[in-house]
C-alpha cells in the first residue's frame, strides 16, 4: 500500500494513521468520491485552518472538516470557519458567495452532542461517516448520514 495512505489495524477495524493521512486521501479522491472540485487545503482564517475548501456546481463553496476520531465540538469549529470565511470571502473569483456555503464533516463516527448541535443550529450541516473495510484490499466507504448516499472507492 502507498505509504502516503498509511492505515493501521485497531481493535475495532482500520483507521488512517493520523488526520493528515486522512486529509491527503480525501484531497486526492474528493472529485471521484463526491464530485467536488478541491480548491484549497489548510486555508488559514482567523487563527484557524480549514482542512479543505472545495467547489460544487461550478461556484458553490464547500467547507470540509475532517476528523479521524469522534469530536464533540466539530459543529462549533465549523461554525467559526463559516463565519470567518463569510467575512473574508477568499477566492471570490471562483466562489459565488450569494449561494449558501455547504458545511461538511467527514468522520468515522459522531458524538451524540453533534446531533443535538445540528438539530438546533440555524446552519445546515452535512455529516459524512467513513470507514475503512478490508476485503482483499482496503476500501474507503463514505456515507452521507442525512440522505444515506454511499460511495466505496478502492484505496489507491
CSV table of C-alpha atoms in Angstrom, one decimal:
chain,number,residue,atom,x,y,z
A,1,UNK,CA,0.0,0.0,0.0
A,2,UNK,CA,1.1,3.5,-0.7
A,3,UNK,CA,2.9,4.9,2.4
A,4,UNK,CA,1.0,8.1,1.9
A,5,UNK,CA,-2.2,6.5,2.9
A,6,UNK,CA,-0.9,4.5,5.9
A,7,UNK,CA,-3.7,2.7,7.7
A,8,UNK,CA,-3.5,0.9,11.0
A,9,UNK,CA,-5.4,-2.1,12.4
A,10,UNK,CA,-7.2,-1.4,15.6
A,11,UNK,CA,-9.4,-3.4,17.9
A,12,UNK,CA,-12.5,-2.1,16.0
A,13,UNK,CA,-11.2,-2.3,12.5
A,14,UNK,CA,-9.0,0.0,10.4
A,15,UNK,CA,-8.1,3.7,10.7
A,16,UNK,CA,-5.9,6.2,9.0
A,17,UNK,CA,-2.5,6.6,10.8
A,18,UNK,CA,-3.5,10.3,11.6
A,19,UNK,CA,-5.6,13.1,10.4
A,20,UNK,CA,-3.0,14.3,7.9
A,21,UNK,CA,-3.2,11.0,6.1
A,22,UNK,CA,-7.0,11.2,6.0
A,23,UNK,CA,-6.7,14.7,4.6
A,24,UNK,CA,-4.3,13.5,1.9
A,25,UNK,CA,-6.7,10.8,0.9
A,26,UNK,CA,-9.8,12.9,0.8
A,27,UNK,CA,-8.0,15.7,-1.1
A,28,UNK,CA,-6.7,13.3,-3.7
A,29,UNK,CA,-10.0,11.5,-4.1
A,30,UNK,CA,-12.6,14.2,-3.5
A,31,UNK,CA,-13.8,14.5,-7.1
A,32,UNK,CA,-14.0,10.8,-7.6
A,33,UNK,CA,-15.9,10.2,-4.3
A,34,UNK,CA,-18.2,13.2,-4.1
A,35,UNK,CA,-17.9,15.1,-7.4
A,36,UNK,CA,-16.5,18.2,-5.6
A,37,UNK,CA,-13.5,20.1,-7.0
A,38,UNK,CA,-10.7,20.6,-4.5
A,39,UNK,CA,-9.9,24.3,-4.0
A,40,UNK,CA,-7.5,24.8,-1.1
A,41,UNK,CA,-6.1,22.8,1.8
A,42,UNK,CA,-5.4,24.2,5.3
A,43,UNK,CA,-6.8,27.6,4.5
A,44,UNK,CA,-5.8,30.0,7.3
A,45,UNK,CA,-8.6,32.1,8.6
A,46,UNK,CA,-8.7,34.0,12.0
A,47,UNK,CA,-6.0,31.8,13.5
A,48,UNK,CA,-7.7,28.6,12.4
A,49,UNK,CA,-7.1,26.3,9.5
A,50,UNK,CA,-10.0,24.9,7.4
A,51,UNK,CA,-9.0,21.3,6.4
A,52,UNK,CA,-10.3,21.5,2.8
A,53,UNK,CA,-12.2,24.1,0.8
A,54,UNK,CA,-13.9,22.7,-2.4
A,55,UNK,CA,-16.3,23.8,-5.1
A,56,UNK,CA,-19.5,22.1,-6.1
A,57,UNK,CA,-21.8,23.0,-9.0
A,58,UNK,CA,-19.1,25.3,-10.6
A,59,UNK,CA,-19.0,28.0,-7.9
A,60,UNK,CA,-20.6,27.0,-4.6
A,61,UNK,CA,-18.2,26.8,-1.7
A,62,UNK,CA,-17.9,23.7,0.5
A,63,UNK,CA,-16.0,23.8,3.8
A,64,UNK,CA,-14.9,20.3,4.8
A,65,UNK,CA,-13.7,19.5,8.3
A,66,UNK,CA,-12.0,16.1,8.7
A,67,UNK,CA,-11.8,14.1,11.9
A,68,UNK,CA,-10.0,10.8,12.3
A,69,UNK,CA,-11.9,10.2,15.5
A,70,UNK,CA,-15.1,11.4,17.2
A,71,UNK,CA,-15.1,15.1,18.2
A,72,UNK,CA,-18.0,16.5,20.2
A,73,UNK,CA,-17.1,20.2,19.3
A,74,UNK,CA,-16.8,19.8,15.5
A,75,UNK,CA,-20.1,21.7,14.7
A,76,UNK,CA,-18.9,24.7,16.7
A,77,UNK,CA,-15.5,24.6,15.0
A,78,UNK,CA,-17.1,24.5,11.5
A,79,UNK,CA,-19.4,27.4,12.5
A,80,UNK,CA,-16.4,29.5,13.3
A,81,UNK,CA,-14.8,28.7,9.9
A,82,UNK,CA,-18.1,29.6,8.2
A,83,UNK,CA,-18.3,33.0,10.0
A,84,UNK,CA,-14.7,33.9,9.2
A,85,UNK,CA,-14.9,32.8,5.5
A,86,UNK,CA,-18.1,34.8,5.0
A,87,UNK,CA,-16.3,37.9,6.3
A,88,UNK,CA,-13.1,37.2,4.4
A,89,UNK,CA,-14.7,36.0,1.2
A,90,UNK,CA,-11.5,34.4,-0.3
A,91,UNK,CA,-11.4,33.1,-3.8
A,92,UNK,CA,-14.2,35.4,-4.9
A,93,UNK,CA,-13.1,34.9,-8.5
A,94,UNK,CA,-14.1,31.2,-8.1
A,95,UNK,CA,-16.8,31.3,-5.5
A,96,UNK,CA,-20.3,32.7,-5.7
A,97,UNK,CA,-20.9,34.0,-2.1
A,98,UNK,CA,-24.6,34.6,-2.9
A,99,UNK,CA,-25.0,30.8,-2.8
A,100,UNK,CA,-25.3,29.0,0.5
A,101,UNK,CA,-22.0,27.7,1.8
A,102,UNK,CA,-22.1,23.9,2.3
A,103,UNK,CA,-20.7,22.8,5.7
A,104,UNK,CA,-19.4,19.2,5.7
A,105,UNK,CA,-17.9,17.0,8.4
A,106,UNK,CA,-16.2,13.7,7.4
A,107,UNK,CA,-15.6,11.5,10.4
A,108,UNK,CA,-15.6,7.8,11.4
A,109,UNK,CA,-18.3,8.5,14.0
A,110,UNK,CA,-20.2,11.3,15.6
A,111,UNK,CA,-20.8,12.2,19.3
A,112,UNK,CA,-24.4,12.5,20.5
A,113,UNK,CA,-23.8,16.2,21.1
A,114,UNK,CA,-23.1,16.7,17.4
A,115,UNK,CA,-26.7,15.6,16.6
A,116,UNK,CA,-28.1,18.0,19.3
A,117,UNK,CA,-26.0,20.8,17.9
A,118,UNK,CA,-27.2,20.2,14.4
A,119,UNK,CA,-30.8,19.9,15.5
A,120,UNK,CA,-30.9,23.4,17.0
A,121,UNK,CA,-28.4,25.2,14.7
A,122,UNK,CA,-29.6,27.6,12.0
A,123,UNK,CA,-26.9,26.4,9.6
A,124,UNK,CA,-27.3,23.2,7.6
A,125,UNK,CA,-24.5,20.7,8.3
A,126,UNK,CA,-23.8,17.6,6.1
A,127,UNK,CA,-22.4,14.8,8.2
A,128,UNK,CA,-20.5,12.0,6.4
A,129,UNK,CA,-19.4,8.9,8.2
A,130,UNK,CA,-16.5,6.9,6.8
A,131,UNK,CA,-15.0,3.5,7.5
A,132,UNK,CA,-12.1,1.5,6.0
A,133,UNK,CA,-13.1,-2.0,5.0
A,134,UNK,CA,-10.5,-4.7,4.3
A,135,UNK,CA,-11.6,-7.4,1.9
A,136,UNK,CA,-8.8,-8.5,-0.5
A,137,UNK,CA,-7.6,-4.9,-0.4
A,138,UNK,CA,-8.6,-1.8,1.6
A,139,UNK,CA,-11.7,0.1,0.6
A,140,UNK,CA,-12.8,3.5,1.9
A,141,UNK,CA,-16.6,3.7,2.5
A,142,UNK,CA,-18.3,7.0,3.0
A,143,UNK,CA,-21.9,7.6,3.7
A,144,UNK,CA,-23.8,10.9,4.0
A,145,UNK,CA,-25.9,10.3,7.1
A,146,UNK,CA,-28.9,12.6,6.2
A,147,UNK,CA,-29.5,11.0,2.8
A,148,UNK,CA,-27.8,7.6,3.1
A,149,UNK,CA,-25.8,8.1,-0.1
A,150,UNK,CA,-22.9,5.6,-0.1
A,151,UNK,CA,-19.7,5.5,-2.1
A,152,UNK,CA,-16.9,2.9,-1.6
A,153,UNK,CA,-13.9,3.6,-3.8
A,154,UNK,CA,-10.8,1.5,-3.5
A,155,UNK,CA,-7.9,3.0,-1.6
A,156,UNK,CA,-5.1,3.7,-4.1
